Coordinates of C-alpha atoms in Angstrom, one line a residue:
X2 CA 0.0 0.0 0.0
X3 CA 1.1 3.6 -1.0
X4 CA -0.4 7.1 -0.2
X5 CA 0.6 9.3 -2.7
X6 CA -0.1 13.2 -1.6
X7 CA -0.8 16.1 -4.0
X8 CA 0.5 19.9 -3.0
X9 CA -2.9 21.2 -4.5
X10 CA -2.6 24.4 -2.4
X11 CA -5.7 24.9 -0.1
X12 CA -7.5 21.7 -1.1
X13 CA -7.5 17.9 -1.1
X14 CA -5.9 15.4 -3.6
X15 CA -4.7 11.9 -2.3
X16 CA -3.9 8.6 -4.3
X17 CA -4.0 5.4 -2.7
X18 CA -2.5 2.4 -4.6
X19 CA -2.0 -1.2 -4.1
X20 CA -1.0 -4.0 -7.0
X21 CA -5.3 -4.7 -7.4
X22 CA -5.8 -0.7 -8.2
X23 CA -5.9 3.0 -7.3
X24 CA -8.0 5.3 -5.6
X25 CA -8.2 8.5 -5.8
X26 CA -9.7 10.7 -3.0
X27 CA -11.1 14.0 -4.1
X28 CA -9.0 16.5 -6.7
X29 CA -9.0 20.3 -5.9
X30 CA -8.4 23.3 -5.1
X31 CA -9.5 26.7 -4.0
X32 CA -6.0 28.5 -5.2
X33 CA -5.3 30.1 -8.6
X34 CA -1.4 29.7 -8.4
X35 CA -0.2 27.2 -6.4
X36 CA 4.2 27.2 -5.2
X37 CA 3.9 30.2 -7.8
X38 CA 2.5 27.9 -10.4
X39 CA -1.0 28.3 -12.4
X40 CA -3.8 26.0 -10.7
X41 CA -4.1 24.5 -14.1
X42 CA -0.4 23.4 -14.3
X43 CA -0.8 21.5 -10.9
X44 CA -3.9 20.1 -12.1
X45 CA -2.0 18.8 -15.6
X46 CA 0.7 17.5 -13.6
X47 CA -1.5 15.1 -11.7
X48 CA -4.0 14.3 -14.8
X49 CA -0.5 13.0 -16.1
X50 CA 0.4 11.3 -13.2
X51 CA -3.0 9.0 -13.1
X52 CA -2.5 8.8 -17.2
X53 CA 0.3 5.6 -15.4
X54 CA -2.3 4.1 -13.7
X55 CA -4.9 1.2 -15.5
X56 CA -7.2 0.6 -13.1
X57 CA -8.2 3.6 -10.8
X58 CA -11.4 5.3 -9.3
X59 CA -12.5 8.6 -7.4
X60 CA -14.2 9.3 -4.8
X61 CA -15.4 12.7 -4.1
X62 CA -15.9 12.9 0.1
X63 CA -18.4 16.5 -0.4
X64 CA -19.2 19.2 -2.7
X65 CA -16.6 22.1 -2.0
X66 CA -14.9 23.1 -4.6
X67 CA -11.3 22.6 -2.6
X68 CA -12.4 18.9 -3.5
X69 CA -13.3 19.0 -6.8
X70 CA -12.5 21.8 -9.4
X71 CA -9.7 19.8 -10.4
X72 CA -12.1 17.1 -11.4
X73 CA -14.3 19.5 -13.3
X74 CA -11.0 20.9 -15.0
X75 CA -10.4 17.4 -16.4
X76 CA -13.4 16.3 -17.4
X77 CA -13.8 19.8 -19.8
X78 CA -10.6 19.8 -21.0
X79 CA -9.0 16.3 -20.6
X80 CA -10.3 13.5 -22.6
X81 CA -8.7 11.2 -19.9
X82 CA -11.7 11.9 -17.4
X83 CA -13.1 8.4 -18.9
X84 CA -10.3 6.9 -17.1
X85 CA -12.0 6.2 -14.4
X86 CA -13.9 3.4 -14.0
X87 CA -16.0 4.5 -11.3
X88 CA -16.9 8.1 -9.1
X89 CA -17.9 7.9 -5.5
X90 CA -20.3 10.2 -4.2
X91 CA -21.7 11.0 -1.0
X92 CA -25.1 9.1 -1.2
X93 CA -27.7 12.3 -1.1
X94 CA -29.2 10.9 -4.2
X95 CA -30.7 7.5 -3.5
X96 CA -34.4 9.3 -2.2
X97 CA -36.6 11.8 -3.3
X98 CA -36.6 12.9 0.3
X99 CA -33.0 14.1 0.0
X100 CA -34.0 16.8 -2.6
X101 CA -34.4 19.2 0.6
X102 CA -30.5 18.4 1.4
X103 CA -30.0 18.9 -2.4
X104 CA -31.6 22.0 -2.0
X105 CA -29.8 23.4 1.0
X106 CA -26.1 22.5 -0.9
X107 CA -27.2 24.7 -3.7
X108 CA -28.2 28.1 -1.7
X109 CA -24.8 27.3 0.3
X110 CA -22.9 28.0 -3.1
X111 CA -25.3 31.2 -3.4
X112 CA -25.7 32.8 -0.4
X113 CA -23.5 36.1 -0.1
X114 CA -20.9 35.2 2.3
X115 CA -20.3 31.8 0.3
X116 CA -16.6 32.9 -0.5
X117 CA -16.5 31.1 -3.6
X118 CA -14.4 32.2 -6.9
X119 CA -16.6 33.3 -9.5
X120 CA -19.8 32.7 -7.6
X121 CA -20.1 28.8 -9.2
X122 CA -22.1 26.6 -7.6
X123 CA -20.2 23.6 -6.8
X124 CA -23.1 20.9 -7.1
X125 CA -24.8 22.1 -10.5
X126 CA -21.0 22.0 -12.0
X127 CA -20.5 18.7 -11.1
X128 CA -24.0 17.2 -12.5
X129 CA -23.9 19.7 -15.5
X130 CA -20.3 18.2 -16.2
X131 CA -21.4 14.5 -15.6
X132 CA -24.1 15.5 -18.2
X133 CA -21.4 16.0 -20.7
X134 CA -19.5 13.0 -19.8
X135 CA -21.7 10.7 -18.0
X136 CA -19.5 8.0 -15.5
X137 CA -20.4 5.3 -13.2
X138 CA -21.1 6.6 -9.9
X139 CA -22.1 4.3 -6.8
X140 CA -23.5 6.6 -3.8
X141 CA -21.7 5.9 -0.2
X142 CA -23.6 6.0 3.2
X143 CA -22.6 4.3 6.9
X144 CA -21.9 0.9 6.9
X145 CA -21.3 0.7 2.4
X146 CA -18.1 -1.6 1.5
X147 CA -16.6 -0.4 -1.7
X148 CA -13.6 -1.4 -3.3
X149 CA -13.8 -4.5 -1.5
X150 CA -11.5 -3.0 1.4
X151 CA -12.9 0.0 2.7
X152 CA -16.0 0.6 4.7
X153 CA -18.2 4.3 4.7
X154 CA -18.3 5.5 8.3
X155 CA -20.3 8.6 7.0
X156 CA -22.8 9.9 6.1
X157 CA -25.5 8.6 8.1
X158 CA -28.8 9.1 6.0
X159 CA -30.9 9.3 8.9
X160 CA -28.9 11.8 10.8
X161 CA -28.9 14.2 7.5
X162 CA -32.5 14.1 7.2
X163 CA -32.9 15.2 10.5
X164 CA -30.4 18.0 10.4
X165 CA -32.1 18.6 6.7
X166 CA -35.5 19.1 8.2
X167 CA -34.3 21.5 10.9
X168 CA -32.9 24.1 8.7
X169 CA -35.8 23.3 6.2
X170 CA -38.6 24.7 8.4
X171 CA -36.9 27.8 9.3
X172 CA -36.8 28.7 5.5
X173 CA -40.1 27.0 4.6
X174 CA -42.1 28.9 6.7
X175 CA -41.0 32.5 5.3
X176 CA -39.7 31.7 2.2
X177 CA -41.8 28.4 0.4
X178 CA -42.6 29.9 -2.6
X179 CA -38.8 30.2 -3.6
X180 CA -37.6 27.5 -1.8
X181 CA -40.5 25.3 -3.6
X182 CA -38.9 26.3 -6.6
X183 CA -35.7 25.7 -6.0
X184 CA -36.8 22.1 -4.4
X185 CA -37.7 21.4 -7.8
X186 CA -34.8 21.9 -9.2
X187 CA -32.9 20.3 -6.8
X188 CA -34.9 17.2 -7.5
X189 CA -33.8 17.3 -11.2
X190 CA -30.4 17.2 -9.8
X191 CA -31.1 14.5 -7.9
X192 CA -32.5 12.2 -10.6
X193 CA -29.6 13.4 -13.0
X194 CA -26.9 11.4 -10.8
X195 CA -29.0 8.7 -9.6
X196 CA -30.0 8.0 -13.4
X197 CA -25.7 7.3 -13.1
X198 CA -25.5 5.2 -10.4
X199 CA -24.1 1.2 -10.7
X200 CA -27.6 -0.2 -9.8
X201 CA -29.7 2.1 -12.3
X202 CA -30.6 0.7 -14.8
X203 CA -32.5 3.4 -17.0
X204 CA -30.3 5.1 -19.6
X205 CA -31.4 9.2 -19.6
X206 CA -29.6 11.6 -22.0
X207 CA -29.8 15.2 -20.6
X208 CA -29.0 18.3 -22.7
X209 CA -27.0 20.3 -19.9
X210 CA -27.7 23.6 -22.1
X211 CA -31.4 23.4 -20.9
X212 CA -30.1 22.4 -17.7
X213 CA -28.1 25.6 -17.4
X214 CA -31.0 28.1 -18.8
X215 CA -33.5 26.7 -16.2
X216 CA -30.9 27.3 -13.4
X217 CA -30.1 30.8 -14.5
X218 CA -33.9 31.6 -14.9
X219 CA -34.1 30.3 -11.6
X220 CA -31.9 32.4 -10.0
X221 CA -33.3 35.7 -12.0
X222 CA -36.7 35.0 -10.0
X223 CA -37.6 37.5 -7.4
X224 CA -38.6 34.7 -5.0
X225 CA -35.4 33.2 -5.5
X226 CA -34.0 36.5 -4.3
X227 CA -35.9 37.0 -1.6
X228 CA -34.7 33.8 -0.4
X229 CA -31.2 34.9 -0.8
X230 CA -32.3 37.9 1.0
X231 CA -33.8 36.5 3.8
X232 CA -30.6 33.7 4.4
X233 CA -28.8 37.0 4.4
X234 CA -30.9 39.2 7.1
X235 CA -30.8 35.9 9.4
X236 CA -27.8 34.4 9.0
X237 CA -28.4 31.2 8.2
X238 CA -25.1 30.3 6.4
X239 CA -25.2 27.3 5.1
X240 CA -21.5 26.7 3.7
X241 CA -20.5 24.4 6.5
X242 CA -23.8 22.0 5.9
X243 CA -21.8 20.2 2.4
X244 CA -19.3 19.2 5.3
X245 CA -22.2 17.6 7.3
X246 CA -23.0 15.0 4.2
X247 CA -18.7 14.1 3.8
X248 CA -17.6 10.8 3.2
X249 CA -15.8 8.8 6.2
X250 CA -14.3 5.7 5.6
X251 CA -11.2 3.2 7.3
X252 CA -10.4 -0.2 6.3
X253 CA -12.8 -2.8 6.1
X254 CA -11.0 -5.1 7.9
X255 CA -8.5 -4.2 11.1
X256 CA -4.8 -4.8 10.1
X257 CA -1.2 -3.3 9.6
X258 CA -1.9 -0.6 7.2
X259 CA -5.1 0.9 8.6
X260 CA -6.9 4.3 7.2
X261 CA -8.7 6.6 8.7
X262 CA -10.0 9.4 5.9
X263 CA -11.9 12.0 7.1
X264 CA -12.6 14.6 4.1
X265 CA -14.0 17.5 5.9
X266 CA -16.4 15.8 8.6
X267 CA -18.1 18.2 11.0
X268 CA -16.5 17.5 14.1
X269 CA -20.0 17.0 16.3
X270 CA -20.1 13.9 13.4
X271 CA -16.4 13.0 13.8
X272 CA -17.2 12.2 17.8
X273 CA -20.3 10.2 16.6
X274 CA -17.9 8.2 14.7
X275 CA -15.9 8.0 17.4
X276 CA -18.4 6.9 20.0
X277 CA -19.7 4.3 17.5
X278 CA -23.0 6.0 18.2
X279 CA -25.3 3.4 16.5
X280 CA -23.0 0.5 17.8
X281 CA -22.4 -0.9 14.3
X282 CA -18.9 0.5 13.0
X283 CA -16.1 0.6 15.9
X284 CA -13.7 2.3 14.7
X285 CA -9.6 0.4 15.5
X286 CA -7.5 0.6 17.9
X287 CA -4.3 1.3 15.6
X288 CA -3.6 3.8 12.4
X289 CA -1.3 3.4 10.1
X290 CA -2.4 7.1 8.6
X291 CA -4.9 9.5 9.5
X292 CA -5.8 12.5 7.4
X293 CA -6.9 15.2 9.2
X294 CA -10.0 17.1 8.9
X295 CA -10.7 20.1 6.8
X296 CA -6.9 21.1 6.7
X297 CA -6.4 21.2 10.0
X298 CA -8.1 24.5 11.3
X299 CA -9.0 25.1 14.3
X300 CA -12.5 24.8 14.2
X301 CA -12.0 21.0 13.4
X302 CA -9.1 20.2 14.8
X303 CA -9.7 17.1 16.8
X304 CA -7.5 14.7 18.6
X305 CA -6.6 11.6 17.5
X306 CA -4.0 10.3 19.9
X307 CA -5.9 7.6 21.6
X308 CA -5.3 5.7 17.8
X309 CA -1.7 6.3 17.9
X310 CA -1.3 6.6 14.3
X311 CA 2.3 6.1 12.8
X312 CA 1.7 9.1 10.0
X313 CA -1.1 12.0 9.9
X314 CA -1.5 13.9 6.6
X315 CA -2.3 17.5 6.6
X316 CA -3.4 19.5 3.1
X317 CA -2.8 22.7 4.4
X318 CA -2.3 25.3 2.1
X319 CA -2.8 29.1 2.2
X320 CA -5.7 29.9 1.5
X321 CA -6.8 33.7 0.6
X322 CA -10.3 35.2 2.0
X323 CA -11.7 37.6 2.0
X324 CA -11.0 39.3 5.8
X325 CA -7.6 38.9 8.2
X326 CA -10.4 37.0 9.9
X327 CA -11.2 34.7 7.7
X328 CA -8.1 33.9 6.9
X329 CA -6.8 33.4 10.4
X330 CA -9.5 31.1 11.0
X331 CA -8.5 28.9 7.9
X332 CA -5.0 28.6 9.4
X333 CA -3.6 25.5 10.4
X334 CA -4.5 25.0 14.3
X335 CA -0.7 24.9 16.3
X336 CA -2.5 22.1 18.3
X337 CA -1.4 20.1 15.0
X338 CA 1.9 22.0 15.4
X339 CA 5.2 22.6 17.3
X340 CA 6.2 20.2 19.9
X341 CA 4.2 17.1 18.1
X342 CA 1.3 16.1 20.4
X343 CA 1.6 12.0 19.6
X344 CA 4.7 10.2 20.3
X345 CA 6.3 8.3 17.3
X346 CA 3.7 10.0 15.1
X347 CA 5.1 11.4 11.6
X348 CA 3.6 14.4 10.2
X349 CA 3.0 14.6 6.5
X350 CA 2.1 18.6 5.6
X351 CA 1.6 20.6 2.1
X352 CA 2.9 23.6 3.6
X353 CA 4.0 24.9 6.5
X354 CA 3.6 28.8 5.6
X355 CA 0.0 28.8 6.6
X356 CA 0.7 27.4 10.1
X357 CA -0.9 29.4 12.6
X358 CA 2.3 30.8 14.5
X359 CA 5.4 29.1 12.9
X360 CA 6.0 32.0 10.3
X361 CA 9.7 31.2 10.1
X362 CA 9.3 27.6 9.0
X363 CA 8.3 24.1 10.5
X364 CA 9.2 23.3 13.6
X365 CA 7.7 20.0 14.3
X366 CA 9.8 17.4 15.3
X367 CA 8.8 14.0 12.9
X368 CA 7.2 16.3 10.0
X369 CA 7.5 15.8 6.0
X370 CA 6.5 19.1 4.2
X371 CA 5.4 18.4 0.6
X372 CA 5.9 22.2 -0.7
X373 CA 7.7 23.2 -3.0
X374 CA 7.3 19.1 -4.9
X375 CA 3.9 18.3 -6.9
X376 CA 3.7 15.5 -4.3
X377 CA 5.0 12.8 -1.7
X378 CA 4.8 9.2 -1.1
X379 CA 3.9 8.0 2.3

């Protein structure tokens, strides 16, 4: 087993690789230049670093774009896209009921304080570009084995209908003409990438040019803005709720190379996990690599010394927002930093510039910073 990890800047790209196949978990970024370099030569580099590998698949843990814009780069201008024999998605698509969380990811991409370049909304890209270039894609809840070796610790279905429902209400009962709109829409979506999943067996053509029109006139709507409005004038931001639907997942079976990948899991769901909350999933006693959390801020940080892992991998690159605030707060915590907090534990790290207090370079004692290399193999 090898972990290959990508310096995409402030985003995720990892490789896992074994003689059966490869893996690939998420491809993005939210830079434009990443070590100096154009975004789109980073994402070239690693589009011709798969081109070596026959058999590999992709699974994309959430909807941010720091997780996928390099997959939407490839499949509009790379005709190796069709290389892979299979995508992974979080499974929000399996129910007509999940529409409302459909719903809810879409007015995260458009509410004001979204902070996202060019204003695109992550989810429409992604099913307007499977449009173009339809893949296999198999949806992952708790308890799924894929690949034959690894086993979805989350989402839980159940718990994102709940959470789904309690935001829902709020807006529902101010805002239901727009938000019925926008519902269906969202349920379009929805049958889009279920029409694409492994155990579908209908065979839908969809012209993402009328897709497109329909979403714009959507958004021209004065409902529609008056929903934007009223998100805005009660601060219900909605940005964090694509990290409440991210993919967990760790080995199927306990053994010397353990995972634990944690995309960016809200931490409230991370202790869930933990706790093995529904008694089904315990989670092992032993690491071989953990990757942290949503790069490592603060707001997530969490700690894992209790599963003494031997390495912990860290995408932490600097990422530019829009207020000194902001972009303190999407610092790497020093928890992670400094005088290492796990004995024996190695560090792996894409940068050590945006480390919250370590301005003059990395001090940790067992650490491996990727930057200024395209990669590293742990």
């Amino acid at each position: 087993m090898k972990i290959r990890m990508y310096n995409v800047g402030y985003g995720d790209c990892f490789c896992l690789r074994d003689r059966k196949g490869s893996l690939l978990v998420d491809f993005g970024t939210t830079n434009s230049r990443i070590e100096g370099h154009p975004r789109k030569e980073t994402f070239d580099v690693i589009i011709s670093d798969l081109t070596t590998i026959d058999k590999k698949n992709l699974l994309l843990t959430h909807f941010h774009l720091d997780h996928l814009s390099g997959l939407l780069y490839m499949m509009k201008h790379r005709n190796s896209s069709y290389e892979f024999g299979k995508i992974y998605l979080p499974d929000v698509f399996s129910e007509e009921t999940m529409s409302r969380t459909l719903t809810l990811l879409l007015l995260a991409d458009l509410e004001k304080d979204s902070c996202l370049p060019s204003r695109q909304v992550s989810l429409f890209a992604l099913v307007e570009a499977l449009c173009k270039k339809p893949q296999k894609v198999e949806l992952l809840s708790r308890g799924k084995i894929f690949e034959d070796k690894y086993q979805a610790l989350w989402p839980d279905k159940n718990v994102i209908r709940y959470e789904t429902e309690q935001v829902y209400k709020i807006l529902e009962q101010e805002q239901a003409k727009g938000l019925e709109m926008l519902l269906a829409f969202a349920e379009k979506l929805r049958k889009i990438l279920f029409s694409m999943t492994v155990d579908n067996e209908k065979e839908e053509v969809w012209d993402p040019r009328h897709l497109e029109r329909e979403f714009r006139e959507l958004r021209a709507t004065e409902e529609f803005k008056e929903l934007l409005l009223f998100l805005e004038e009660k601060k219900l931001f909605l940005r964090r709720f694509k990290n409440k639907i991210s993919v967990v997942f760790q080995n199927k079976n306990d053994g010397e190379l353990n995972l634990l990948f944690t995309g960016d899991v809200e931490k409230e769901h991370l202790h869930r996990i933990v706790e093995n909350y529904d008694h089904r999933i315990p989670l092992f006693e032993h690491y071989w690599c953990i990757k942290v959390p949503h790069h490592g801020t603060q707001d997530h940080y969490f700690d894992f010394g209790k599963f003494t892992p031997e390495n912990m991998l860290i995408s932490n690159g600097i990422h530019y927002a829009n207020s000194k605030k902001q972009s303190k707060e999407l610092r790497t915590s020093s928890q992670y930093g400094g005088l290492f907090y796990i004995n024996d534990a190695h560090m792996y790290c894409s940068n050590y510039d945006c480390c919250d207090g370590y301005e003059n370079g990395c001090t940790c004692k067992e650490c491996d910073v990727i930057s200024p290399a395209y990669y590293k193999d742990i």
